[in-house]
Coordinates of C-alpha atoms in Angstrom, one line a residue:
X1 CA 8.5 18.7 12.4
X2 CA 5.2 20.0 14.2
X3 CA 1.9 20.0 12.9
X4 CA 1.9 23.8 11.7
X5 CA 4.7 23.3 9.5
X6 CA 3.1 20.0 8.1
X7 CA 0.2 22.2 7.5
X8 CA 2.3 25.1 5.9
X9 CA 3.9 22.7 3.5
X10 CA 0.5 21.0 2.4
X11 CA -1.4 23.7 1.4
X12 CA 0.7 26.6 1.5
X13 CA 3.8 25.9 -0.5
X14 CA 4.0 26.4 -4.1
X15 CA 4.0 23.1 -5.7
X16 CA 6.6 23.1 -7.7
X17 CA 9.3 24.3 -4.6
X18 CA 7.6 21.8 -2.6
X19 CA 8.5 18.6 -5.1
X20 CA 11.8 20.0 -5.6
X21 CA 12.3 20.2 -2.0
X22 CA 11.2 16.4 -1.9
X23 CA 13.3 15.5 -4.5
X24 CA 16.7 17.0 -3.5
X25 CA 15.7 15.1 -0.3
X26 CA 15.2 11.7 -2.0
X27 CA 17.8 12.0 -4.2
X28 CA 19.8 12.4 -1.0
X29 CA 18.3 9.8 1.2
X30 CA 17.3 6.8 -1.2
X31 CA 19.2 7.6 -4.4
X32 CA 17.5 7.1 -8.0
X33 CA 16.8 3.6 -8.1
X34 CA 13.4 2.3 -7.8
X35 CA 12.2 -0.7 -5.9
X36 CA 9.4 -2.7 -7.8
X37 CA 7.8 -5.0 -6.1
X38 CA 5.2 -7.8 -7.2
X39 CA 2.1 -8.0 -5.9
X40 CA 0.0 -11.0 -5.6
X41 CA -3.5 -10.7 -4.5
X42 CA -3.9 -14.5 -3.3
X43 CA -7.6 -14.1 -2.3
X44 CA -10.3 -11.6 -2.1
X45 CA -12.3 -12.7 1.2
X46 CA -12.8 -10.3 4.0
X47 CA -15.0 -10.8 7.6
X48 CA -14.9 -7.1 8.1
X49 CA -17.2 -4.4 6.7
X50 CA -15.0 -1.0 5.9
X51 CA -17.6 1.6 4.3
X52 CA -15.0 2.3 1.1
X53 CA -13.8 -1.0 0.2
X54 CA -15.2 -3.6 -2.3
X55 CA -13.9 -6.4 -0.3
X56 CA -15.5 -5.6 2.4
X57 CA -17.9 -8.9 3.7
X58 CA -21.4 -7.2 3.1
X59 CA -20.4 -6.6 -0.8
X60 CA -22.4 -9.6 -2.1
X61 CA -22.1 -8.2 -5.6
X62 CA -18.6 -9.8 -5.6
X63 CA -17.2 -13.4 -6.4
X64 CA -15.1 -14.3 -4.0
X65 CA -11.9 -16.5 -4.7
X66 CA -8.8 -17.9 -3.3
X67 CA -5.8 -18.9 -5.1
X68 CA -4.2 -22.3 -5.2
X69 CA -0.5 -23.0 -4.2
X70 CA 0.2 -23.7 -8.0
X71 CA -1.4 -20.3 -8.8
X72 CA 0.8 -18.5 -5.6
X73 CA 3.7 -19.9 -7.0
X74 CA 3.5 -19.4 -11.0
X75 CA 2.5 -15.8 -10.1
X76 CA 5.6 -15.0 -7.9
X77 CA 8.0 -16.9 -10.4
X78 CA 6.7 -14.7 -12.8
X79 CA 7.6 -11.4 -10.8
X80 CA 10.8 -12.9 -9.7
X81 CA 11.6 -13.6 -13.2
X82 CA 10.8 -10.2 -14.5
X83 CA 12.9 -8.3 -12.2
X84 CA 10.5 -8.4 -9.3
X85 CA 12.7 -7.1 -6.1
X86 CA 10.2 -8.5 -3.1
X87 CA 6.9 -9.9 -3.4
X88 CA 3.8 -8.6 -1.7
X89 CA 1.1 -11.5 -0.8
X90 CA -2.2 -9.7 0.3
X91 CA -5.5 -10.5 0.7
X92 CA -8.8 -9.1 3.0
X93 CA -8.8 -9.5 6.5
X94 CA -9.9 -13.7 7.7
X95 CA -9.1 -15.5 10.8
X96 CA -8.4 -18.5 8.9
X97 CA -5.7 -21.0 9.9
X98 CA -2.7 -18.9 10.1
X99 CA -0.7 -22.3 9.0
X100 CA -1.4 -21.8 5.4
X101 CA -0.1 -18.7 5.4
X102 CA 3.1 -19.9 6.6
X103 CA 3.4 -22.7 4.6
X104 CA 3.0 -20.4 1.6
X105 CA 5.8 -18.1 3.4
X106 CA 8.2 -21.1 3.9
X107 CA 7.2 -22.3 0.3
X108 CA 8.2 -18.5 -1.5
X109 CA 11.1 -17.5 0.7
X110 CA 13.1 -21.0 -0.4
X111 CA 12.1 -21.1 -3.6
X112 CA 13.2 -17.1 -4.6
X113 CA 16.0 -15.6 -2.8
X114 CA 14.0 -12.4 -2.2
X115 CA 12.0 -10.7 0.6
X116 CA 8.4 -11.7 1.4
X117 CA 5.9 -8.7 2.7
X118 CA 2.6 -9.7 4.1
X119 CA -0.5 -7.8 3.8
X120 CA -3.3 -9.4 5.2
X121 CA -4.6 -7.6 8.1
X122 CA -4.9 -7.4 11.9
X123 CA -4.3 -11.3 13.4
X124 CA -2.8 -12.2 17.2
X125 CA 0.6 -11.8 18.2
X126 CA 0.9 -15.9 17.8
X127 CA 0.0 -15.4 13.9
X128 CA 2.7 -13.0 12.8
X129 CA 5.4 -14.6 15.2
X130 CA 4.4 -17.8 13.0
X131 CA 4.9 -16.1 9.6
X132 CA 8.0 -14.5 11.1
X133 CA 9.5 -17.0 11.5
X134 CA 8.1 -18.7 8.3
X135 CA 10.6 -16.6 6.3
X136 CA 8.2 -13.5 5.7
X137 CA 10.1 -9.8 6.7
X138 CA 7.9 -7.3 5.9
X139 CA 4.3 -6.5 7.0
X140 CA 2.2 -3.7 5.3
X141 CA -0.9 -2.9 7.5
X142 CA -2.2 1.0 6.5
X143 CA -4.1 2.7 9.3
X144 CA -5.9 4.5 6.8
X145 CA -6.6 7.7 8.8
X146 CA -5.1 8.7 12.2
X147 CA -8.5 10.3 13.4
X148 CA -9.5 8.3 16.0
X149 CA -13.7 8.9 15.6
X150 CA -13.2 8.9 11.5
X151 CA -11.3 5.4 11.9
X152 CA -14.9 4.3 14.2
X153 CA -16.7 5.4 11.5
X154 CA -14.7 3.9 8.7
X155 CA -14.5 0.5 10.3
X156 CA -17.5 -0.6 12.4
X157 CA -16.4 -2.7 15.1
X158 CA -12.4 -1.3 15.2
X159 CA -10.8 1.0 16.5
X160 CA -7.4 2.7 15.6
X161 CA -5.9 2.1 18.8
X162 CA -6.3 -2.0 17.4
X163 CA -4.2 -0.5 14.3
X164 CA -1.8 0.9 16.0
X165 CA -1.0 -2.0 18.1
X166 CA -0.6 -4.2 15.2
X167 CA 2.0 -2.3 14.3
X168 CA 4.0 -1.8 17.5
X169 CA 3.7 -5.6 17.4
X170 CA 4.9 -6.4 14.5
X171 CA 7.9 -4.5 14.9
X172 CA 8.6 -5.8 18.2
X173 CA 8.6 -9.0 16.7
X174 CA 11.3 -7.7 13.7
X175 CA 9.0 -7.4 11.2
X176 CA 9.8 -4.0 8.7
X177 CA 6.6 -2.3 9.2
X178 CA 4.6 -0.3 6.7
X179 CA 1.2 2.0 7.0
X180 CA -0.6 4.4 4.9
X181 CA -3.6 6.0 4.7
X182 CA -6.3 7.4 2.1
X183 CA -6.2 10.6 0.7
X184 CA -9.6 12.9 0.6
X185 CA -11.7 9.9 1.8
X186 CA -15.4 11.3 3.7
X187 CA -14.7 13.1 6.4
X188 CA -11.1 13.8 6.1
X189 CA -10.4 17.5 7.6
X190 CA -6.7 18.9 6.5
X191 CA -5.8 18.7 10.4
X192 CA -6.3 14.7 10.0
X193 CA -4.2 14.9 6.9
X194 CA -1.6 16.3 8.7
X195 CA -1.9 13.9 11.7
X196 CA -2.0 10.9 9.1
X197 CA 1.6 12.5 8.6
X198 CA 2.8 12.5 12.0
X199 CA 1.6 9.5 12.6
X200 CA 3.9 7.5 10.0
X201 CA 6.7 9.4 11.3
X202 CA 6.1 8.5 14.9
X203 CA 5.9 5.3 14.3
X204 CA 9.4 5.5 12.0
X205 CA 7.5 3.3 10.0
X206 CA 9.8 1.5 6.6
X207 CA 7.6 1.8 4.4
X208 CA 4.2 4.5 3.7
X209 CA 1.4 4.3 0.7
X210 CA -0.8 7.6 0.7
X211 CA -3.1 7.0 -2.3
X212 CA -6.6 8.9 -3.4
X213 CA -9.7 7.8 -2.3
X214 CA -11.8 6.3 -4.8
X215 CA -15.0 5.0 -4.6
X216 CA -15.9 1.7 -5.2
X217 CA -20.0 1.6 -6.2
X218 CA -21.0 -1.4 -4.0
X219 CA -20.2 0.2 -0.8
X220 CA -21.3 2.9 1.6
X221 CA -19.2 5.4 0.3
X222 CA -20.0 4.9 -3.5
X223 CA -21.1 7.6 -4.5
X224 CA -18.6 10.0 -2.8
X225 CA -16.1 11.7 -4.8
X226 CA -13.1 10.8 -5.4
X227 CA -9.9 12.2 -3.8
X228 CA -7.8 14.4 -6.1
X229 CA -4.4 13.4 -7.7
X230 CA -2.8 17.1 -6.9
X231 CA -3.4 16.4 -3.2
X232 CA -1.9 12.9 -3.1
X233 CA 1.1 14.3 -4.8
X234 CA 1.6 17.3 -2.5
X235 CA 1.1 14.2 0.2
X236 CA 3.9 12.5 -1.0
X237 CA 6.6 15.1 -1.5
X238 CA 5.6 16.4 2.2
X239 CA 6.1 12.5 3.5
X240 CA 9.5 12.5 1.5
X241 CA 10.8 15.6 3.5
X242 CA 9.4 14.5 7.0
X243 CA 10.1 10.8 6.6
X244 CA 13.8 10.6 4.2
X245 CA 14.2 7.3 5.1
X246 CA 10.9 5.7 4.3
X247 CA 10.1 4.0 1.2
X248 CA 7.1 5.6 -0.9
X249 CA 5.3 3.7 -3.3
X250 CA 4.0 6.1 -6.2
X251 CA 0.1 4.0 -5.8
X252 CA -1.6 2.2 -8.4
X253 CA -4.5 4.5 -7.1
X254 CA -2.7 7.7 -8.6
X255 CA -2.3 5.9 -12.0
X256 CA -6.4 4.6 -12.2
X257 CA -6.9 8.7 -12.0
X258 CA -4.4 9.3 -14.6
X259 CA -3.0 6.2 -16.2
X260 CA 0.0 8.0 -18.5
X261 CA 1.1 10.4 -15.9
X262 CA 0.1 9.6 -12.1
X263 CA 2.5 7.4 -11.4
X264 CA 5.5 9.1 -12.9
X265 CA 4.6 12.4 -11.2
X266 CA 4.3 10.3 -8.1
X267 CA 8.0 9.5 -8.7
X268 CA 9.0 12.7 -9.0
X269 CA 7.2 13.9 -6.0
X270 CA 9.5 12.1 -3.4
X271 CA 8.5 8.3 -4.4
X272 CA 10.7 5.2 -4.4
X273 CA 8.5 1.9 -5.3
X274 CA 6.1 0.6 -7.7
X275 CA 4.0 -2.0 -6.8
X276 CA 3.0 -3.8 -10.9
X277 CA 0.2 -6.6 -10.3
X278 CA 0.7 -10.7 -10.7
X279 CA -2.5 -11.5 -9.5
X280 CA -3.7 -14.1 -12.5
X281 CA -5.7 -12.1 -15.3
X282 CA -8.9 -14.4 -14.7
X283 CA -9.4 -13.2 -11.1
X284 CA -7.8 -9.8 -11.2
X285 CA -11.6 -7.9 -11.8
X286 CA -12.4 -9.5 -8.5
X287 CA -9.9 -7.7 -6.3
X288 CA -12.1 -4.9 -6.6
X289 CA -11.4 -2.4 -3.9
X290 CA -12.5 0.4 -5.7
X291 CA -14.0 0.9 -8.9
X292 CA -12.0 0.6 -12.7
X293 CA -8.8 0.2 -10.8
X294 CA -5.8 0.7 -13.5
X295 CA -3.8 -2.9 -13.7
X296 CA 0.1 -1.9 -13.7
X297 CA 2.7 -4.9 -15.3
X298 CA 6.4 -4.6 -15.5
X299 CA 6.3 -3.5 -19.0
X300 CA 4.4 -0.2 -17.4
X301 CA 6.4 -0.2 -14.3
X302 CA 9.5 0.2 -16.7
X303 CA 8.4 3.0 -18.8
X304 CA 7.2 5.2 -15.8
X305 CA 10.5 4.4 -14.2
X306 CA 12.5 5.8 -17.4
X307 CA 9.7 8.8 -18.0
X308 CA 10.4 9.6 -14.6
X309 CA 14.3 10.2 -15.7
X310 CA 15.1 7.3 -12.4
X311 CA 16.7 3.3 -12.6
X312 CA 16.1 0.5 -12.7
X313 CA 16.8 -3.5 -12.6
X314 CA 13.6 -5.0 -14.5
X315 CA 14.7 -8.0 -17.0
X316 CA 11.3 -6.6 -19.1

């Protein structure tokens, strides 16, 4: 698939032929069950300063926290016990001591016979072969957009080509790998839309997130507006046709824009995962990436699933 026909799909095609044509694809490729799995947002510190995020170090407005092992571990037996298929253990980007991750890893993976994802950022070769071999499976690291100068711009101090390689790494290492990237954030032309695309697919990435940006009021980028749910979905459904194997997550992004529908339309539109929150209530506020962000549980999770018309496992 070249860049044109990306293009021609994303803002060309009529809606409604474009889901369809996602869907017939998913249907095809991934079937109609959905994957739901728990997130648990362990601790909110970051070193680096991204111009959209909350977490990002210069946000003194924030309280930072970290959770304990007791917290980590009531949090995943609580996703495990509600149906919870993986869990997701993210937090900012720290070069901490990579051993605590991996005791937490070792700790999770023997306790629930399920797989672990890490999402916690860009760390040396050493680190994720550590974690690896911890018990941990999957990686999520989005590259947020695949323009090179809008990545520079994004992320003082980085670079995508650092992204990129994080990636390639973790998948030489036997990691499943998943990216994604932000939907109508500053500076975003459709030709970088359609290269965030191409990029996933390149990299035959397992697993892609494209959610809306939206602003977060104690960063750079705060007063920007917001991405748009209609071009997230359209996204999607084109990221379902080029990518049939991938596993899309309808984002909790889509349902803070529109908390009875985004979601389920997100399903419909080519997506195969939800991703409900287990971060404890008392520090949830405080994993503020962007502003008023909706809080999915598996009691939600299960009603979009079933409004979508799709299956399910969840003991909710």
């Amino acid at each position: 698939m070249r860049r044109s026909d990306i293009m021609k799909l994303l803002f060309e095609t009529p809606y409604e032929e474009l889901r369809e044509q996602a869907d017939e694809v998913r249907c095809k490729a991934k079937g109609d069950h959905v994957f739901v799995r728990g997130l648990i947002e362990f601790s909110n510190r970051c070193e680096r300063n991204c111009r959209y995020c909350g977490l990002r170090a210069a946000n003194t407005e924030l309280e930072r926290y970290d959770l304990d092992d007791e917290q980590i571990e009531a949090a995943a037996d609580r996703a495990v016990a509600l149906g919870a298929d993986t869990l997701v253990l993210q937090s900012g980007e720290v070069t901490g001591d990579p051993g605590r991750i991996a005791r937490m890893v070792d700790r999770l993976s023997r306790r629930h016979h399920v797989p672990i994802t890490l999402s916690v950022g860009e760390h040396p070769t050493s680190s994720y072969a550590l974690w690896r071999e911890a018990g941990a499976t999957r990686f999520l690291i989005k590259h947020e957009t695949a323009d090179a100068g809008l990545y520079a711009k994004l992320h003082p101090g980085w670079t995508l080509a650092q992204r990129v390689d994080a990636l390639r790494r973790l998948r030489a290492l036997g990691y499943e790998i998943g990216s994604g990237f932000i939907v109508g954030v500053p500076g975003q032309t459709p030709e970088i839309l359609a290269e965030d695309i191409l990029l996933c697919r390149d990299l035959h990435v397992d697993m892609c997130g494209a959610g809306p940006f939206i602003p977060q009021k104690n960063t750079p980028l705060g007063t920007e507006p917001r991405g748009t749910a209609e071009l997230t979905l359209r996204v999607m459904a084109v990221l379902r046709i080029a990518m049939p194997w991938a596993n899309l997550p309808a984002t909790t992004a889509l349902a803070t824009l529109n908390p009875v529908a985004g979601q389920r339309e997100g399903l419909r539109a080519g997506g195969n995962v939800l991703m409900p929150g287990f971060t404890p209530a008392a520090f949830r506020r405080n994993y503020c990436i962007y502003d008023n962000k909706h809080r999915v549980d598996m009691e939600e999770a299960r009603l979009v699933i079933e409004s979508a018309g799709r299956t399910h496992s969840l003991r909710v």
